PDB file of C-alpha atoms in Angstrom:
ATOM      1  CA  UNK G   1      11.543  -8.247  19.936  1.00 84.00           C
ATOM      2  CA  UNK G   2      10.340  -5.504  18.433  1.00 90.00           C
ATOM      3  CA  UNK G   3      11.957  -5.663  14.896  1.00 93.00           C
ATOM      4  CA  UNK G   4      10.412  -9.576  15.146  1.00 94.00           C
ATOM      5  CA  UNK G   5       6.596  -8.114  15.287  1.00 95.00           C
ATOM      6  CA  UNK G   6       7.212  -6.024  12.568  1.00 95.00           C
ATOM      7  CA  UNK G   7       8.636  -8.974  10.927  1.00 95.00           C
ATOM      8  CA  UNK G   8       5.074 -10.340  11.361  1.00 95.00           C
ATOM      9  CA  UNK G   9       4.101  -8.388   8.382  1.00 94.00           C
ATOM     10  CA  UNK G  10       5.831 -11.016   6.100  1.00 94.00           C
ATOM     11  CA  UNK G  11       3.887 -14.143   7.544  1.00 96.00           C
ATOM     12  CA  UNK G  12       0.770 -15.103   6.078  1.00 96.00           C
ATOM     13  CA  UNK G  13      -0.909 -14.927   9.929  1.00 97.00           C
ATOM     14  CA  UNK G  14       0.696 -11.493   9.906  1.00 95.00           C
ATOM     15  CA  UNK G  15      -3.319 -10.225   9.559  1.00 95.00           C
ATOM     16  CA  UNK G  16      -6.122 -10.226  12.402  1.00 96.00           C
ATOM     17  CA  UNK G  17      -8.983 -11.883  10.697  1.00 97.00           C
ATOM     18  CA  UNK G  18      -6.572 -14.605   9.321  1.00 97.00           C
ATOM     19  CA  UNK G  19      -4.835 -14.939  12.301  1.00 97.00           C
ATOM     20  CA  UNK G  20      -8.228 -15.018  13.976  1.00 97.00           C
ATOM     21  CA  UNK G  21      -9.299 -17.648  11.784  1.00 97.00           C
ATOM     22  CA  UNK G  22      -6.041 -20.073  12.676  1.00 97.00           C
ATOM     23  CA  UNK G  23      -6.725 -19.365  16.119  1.00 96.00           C
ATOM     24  CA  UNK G  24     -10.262 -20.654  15.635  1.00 96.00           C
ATOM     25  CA  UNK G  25      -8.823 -24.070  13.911  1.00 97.00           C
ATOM     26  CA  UNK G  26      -6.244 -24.208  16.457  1.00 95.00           C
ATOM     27  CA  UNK G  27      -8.898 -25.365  19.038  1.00 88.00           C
ATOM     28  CA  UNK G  28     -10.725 -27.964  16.654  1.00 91.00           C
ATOM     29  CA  UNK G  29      -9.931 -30.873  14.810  1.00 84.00           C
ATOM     30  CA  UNK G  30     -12.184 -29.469  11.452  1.00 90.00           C
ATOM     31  CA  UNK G  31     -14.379 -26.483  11.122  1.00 96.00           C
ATOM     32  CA  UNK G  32     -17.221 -26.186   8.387  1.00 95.00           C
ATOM     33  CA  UNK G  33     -16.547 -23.000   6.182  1.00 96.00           C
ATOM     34  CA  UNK G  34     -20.243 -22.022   7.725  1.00 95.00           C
ATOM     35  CA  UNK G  35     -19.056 -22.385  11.281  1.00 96.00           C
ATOM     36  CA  UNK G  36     -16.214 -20.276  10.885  1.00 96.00           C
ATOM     37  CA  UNK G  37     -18.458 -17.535   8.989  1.00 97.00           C
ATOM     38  CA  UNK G  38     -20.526 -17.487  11.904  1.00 96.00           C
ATOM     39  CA  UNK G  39     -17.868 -17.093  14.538  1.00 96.00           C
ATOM     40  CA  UNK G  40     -15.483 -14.842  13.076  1.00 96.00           C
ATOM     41  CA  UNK G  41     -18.838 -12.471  11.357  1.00 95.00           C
ATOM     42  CA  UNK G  42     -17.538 -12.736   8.268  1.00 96.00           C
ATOM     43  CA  UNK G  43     -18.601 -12.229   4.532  1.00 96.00           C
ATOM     44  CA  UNK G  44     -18.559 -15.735   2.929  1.00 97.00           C
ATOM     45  CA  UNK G  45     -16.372 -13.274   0.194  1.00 97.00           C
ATOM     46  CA  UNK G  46     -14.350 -11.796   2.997  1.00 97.00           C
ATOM     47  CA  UNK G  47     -13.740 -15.581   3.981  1.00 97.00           C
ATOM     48  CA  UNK G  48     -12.978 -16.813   0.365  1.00 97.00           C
ATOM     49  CA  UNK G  49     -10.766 -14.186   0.209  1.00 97.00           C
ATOM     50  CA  UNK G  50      -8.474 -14.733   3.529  1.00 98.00           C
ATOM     51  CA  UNK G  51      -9.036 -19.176   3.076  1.00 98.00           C
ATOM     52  CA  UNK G  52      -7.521 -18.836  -0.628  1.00 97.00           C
ATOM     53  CA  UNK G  53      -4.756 -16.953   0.849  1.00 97.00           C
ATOM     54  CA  UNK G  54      -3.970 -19.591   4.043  1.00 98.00           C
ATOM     55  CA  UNK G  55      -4.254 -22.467   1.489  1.00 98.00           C
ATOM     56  CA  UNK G  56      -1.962 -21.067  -1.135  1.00 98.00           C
ATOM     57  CA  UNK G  57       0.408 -20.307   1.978  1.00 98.00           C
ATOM     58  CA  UNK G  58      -0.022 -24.057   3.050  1.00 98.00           C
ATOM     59  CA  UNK G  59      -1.512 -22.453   5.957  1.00 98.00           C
ATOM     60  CA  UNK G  60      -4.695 -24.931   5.868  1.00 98.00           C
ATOM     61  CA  UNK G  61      -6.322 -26.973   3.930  1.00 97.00           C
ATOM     62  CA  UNK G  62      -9.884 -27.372   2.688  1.00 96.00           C
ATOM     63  CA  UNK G  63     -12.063 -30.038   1.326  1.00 95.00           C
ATOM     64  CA  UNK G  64     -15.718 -31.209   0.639  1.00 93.00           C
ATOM     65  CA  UNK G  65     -17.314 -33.725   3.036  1.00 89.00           C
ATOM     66  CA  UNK G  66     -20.466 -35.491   1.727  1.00 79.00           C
ATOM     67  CA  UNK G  67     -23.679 -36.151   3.944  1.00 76.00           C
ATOM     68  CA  UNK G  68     -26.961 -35.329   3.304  1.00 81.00           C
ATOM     69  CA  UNK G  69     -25.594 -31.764   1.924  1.00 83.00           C
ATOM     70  CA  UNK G  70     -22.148 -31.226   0.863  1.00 85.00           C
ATOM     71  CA  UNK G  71     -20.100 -29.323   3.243  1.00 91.00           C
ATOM     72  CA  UNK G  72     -17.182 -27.243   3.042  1.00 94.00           C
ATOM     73  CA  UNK G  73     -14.332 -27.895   5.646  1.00 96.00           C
ATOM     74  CA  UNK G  74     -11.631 -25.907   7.015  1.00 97.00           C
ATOM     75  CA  UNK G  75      -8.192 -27.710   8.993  1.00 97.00           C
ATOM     76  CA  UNK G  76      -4.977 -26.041   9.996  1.00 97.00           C
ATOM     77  CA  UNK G  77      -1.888 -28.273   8.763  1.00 97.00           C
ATOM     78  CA  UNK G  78       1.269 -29.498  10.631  1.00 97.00           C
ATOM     79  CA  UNK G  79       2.944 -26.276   8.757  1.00 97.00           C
ATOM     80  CA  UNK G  80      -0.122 -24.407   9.826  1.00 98.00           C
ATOM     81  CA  UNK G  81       0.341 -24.950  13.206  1.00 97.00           C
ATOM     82  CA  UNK G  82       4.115 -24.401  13.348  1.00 97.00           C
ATOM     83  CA  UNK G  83       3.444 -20.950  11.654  1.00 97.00           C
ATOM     84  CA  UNK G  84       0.881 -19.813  14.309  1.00 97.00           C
ATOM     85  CA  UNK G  85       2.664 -20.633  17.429  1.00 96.00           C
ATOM     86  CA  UNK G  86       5.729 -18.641  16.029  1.00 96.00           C
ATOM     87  CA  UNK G  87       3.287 -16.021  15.625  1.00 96.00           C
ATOM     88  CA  UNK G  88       2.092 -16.578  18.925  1.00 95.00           C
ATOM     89  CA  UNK G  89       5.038 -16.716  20.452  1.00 95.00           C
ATOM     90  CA  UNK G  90       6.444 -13.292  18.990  1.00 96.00           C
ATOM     91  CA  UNK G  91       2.790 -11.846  19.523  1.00 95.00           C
ATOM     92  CA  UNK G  92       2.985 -12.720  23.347  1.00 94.00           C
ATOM     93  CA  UNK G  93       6.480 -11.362  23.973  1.00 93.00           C
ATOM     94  CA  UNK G  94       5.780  -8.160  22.233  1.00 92.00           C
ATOM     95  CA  UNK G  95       1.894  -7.618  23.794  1.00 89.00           C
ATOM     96  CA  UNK G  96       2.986  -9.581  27.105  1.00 78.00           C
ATOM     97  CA  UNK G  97       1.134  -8.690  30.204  1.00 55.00           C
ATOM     98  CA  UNK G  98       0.099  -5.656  32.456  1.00 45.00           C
TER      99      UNK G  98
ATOM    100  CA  UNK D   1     -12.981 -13.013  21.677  1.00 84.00           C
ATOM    101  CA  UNK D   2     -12.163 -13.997  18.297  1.00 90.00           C
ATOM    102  CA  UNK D   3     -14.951 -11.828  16.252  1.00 93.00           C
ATOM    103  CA  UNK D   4     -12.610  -8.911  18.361  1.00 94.00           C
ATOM    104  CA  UNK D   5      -9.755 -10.065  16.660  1.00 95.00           C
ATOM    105  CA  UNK D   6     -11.255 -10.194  13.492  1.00 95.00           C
ATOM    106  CA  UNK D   7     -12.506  -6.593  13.529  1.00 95.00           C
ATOM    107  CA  UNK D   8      -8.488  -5.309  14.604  1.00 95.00           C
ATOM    108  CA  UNK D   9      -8.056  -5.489  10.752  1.00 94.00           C
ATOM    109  CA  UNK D  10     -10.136  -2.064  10.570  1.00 94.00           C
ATOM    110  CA  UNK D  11      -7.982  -0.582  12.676  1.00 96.00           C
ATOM    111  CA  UNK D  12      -4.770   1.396  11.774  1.00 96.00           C
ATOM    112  CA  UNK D  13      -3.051  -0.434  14.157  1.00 97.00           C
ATOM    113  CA  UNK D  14      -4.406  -4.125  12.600  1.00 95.00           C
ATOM    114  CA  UNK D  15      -1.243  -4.124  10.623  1.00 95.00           C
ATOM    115  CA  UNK D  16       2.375  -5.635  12.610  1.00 96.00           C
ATOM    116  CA  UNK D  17       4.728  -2.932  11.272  1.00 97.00           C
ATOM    117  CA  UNK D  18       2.458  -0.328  12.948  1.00 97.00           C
ATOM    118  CA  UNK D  19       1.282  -2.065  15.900  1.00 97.00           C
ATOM    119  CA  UNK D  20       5.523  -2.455  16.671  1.00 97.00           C
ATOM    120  CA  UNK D  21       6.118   1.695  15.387  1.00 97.00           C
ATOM    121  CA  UNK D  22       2.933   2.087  17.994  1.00 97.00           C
ATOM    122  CA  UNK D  23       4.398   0.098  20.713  1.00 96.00           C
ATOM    123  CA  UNK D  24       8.168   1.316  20.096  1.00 96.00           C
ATOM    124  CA  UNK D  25       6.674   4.657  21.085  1.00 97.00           C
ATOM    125  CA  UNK D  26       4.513   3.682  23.731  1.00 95.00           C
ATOM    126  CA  UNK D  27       7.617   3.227  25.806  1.00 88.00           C
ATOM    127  CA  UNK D  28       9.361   6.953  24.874  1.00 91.00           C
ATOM    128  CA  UNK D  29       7.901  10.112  24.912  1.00 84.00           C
ATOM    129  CA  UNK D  30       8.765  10.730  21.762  1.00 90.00           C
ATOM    130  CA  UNK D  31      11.727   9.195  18.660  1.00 96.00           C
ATOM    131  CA  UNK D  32      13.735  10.297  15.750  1.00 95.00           C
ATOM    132  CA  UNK D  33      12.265   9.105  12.460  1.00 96.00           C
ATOM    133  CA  UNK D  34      15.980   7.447  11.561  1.00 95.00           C
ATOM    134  CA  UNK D  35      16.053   5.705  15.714  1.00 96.00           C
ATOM    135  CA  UNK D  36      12.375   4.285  14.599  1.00 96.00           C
ATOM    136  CA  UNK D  37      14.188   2.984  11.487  1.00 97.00           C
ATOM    137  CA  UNK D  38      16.982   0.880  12.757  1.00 96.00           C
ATOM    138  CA  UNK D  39      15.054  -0.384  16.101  1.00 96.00           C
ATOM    139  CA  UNK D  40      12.238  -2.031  13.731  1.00 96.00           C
ATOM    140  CA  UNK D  41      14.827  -2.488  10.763  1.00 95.00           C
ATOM    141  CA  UNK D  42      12.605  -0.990   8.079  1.00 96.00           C
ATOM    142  CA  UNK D  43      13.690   0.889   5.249  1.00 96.00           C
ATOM    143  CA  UNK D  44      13.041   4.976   5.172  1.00 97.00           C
ATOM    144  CA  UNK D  45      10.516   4.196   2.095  1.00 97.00           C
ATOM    145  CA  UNK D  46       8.433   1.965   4.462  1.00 97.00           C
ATOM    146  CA  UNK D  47       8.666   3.429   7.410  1.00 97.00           C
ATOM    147  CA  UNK D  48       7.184   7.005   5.512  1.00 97.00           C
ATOM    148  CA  UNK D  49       4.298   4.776   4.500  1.00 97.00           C
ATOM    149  CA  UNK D  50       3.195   3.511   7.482  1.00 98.00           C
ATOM    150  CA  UNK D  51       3.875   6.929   9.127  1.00 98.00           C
ATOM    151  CA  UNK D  52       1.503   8.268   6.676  1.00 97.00           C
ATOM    152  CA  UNK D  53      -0.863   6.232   7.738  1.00 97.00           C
ATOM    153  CA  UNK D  54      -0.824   6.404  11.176  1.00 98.00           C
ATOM    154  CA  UNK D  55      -0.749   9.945  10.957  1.00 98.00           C
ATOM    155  CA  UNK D  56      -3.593  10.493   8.310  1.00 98.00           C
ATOM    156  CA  UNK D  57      -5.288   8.297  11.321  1.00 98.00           C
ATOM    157  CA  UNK D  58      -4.393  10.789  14.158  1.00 98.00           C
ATOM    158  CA  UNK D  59      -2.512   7.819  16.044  1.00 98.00           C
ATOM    159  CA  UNK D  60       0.824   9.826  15.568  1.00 98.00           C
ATOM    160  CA  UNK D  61       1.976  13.119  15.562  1.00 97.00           C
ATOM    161  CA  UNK D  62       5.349  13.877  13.340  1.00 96.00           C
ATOM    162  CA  UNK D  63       7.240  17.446  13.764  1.00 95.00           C
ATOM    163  CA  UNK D  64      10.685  18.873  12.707  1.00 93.00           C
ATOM    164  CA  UNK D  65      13.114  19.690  15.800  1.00 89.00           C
ATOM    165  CA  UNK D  66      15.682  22.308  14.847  1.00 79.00           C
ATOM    166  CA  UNK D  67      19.301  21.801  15.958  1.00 76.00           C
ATOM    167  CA  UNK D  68      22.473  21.667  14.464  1.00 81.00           C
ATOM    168  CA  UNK D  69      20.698  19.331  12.029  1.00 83.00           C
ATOM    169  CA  UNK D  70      17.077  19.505  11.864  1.00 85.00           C
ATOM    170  CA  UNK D  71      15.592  15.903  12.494  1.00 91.00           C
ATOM    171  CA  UNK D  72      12.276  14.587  12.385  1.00 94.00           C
ATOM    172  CA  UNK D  73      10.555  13.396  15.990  1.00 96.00           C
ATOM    173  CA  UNK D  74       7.288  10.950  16.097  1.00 97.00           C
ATOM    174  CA  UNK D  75       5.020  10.401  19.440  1.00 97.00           C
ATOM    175  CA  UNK D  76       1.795   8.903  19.902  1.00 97.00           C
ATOM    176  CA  UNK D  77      -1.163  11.130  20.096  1.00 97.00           C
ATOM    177  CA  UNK D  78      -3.130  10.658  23.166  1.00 97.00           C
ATOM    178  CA  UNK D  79      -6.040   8.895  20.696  1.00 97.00           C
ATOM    179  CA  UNK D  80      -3.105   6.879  19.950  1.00 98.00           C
ATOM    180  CA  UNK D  81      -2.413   5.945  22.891  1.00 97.00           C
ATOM    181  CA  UNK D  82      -5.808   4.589  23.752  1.00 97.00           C
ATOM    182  CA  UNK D  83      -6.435   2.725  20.586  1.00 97.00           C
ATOM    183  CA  UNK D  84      -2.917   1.358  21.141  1.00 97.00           C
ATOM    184  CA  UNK D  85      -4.612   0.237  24.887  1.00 96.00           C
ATOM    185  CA  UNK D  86      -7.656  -1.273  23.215  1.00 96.00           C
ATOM    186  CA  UNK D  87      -5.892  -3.330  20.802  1.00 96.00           C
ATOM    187  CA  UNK D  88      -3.748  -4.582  23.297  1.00 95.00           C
ATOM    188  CA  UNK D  89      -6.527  -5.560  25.175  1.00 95.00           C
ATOM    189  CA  UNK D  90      -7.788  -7.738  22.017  1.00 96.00           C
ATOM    190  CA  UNK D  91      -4.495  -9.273  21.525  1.00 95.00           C
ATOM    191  CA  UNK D  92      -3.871 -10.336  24.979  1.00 94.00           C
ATOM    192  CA  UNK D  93      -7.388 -12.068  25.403  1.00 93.00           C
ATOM    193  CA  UNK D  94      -6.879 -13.979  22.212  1.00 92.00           C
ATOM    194  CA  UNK D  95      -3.216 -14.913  22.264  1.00 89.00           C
ATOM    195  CA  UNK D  96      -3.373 -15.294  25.929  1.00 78.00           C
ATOM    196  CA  UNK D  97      -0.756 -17.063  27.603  1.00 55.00           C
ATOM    197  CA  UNK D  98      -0.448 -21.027  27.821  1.00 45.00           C
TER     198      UNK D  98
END
């Protein structure tokens, strides 16, 4: 179990605020790159930064939606969400309860 | 919850290799540099790194023990200990079970 969380280090959700971030997509359909800003208390840099690195990892995927303003949007893909609940799933064994 | 989790990536143990060294010794009083090194299968180059850090961090203490061969012991420091406790805290209210 052990050796697996260390193993963590490889995966690109292998890092708090990215994991974080995941976690936070995980529960919606979408996010704006705004939203997420807000929630996680980020630097729009700091989020550049960690999104560049999810979506060259096939981690998520972002695109522009057009209203009244052009928005940035944030979605976990199907290989985005397999990642993070293997992550979970080692996370929870090694940090389990009590 | 997840602005917590977020913020675990300033601290020394916001990294998987060294939350697992922190949690391997959580559960011994103390371990030989080489029984760290197989149980989280890292190599001796690695394993000095992230020792380094934790050290230059005050999370671990590392000390020669003279026998018929002198080894090298880790153990948690008792600030260790508790940041060890507070990031567990983050990680089980974010990856909660379920």
């Amino acid at each position: 179990m052990i050796e697996e969380l260390a193993k963590l280090s490889k995966s690109p959700l292998g890092n708090p605020t990215r994991l974080a971030i995941a976690l936070y997509l995980l529960s919606r359909e979408r996010a704006t790159f705004a939203g997420l800003r807000k929630a996680l208390n980020l630097t729009a840099g700091n989020l550049e930064f960690h999104l560049k690195a999810l979506e060259d990892a096939g981690i998520v995927r972002t695109y522009y939606g057009f209203g009244k303003r052009p928005r940035k949007f944030v979605e976990l893909t199907e290989e985005g969400v397999e990642e993070l609940s293997e992550v979970l799933r080692v996370l929870r064994e090694a940090v389990g309860d009590g």
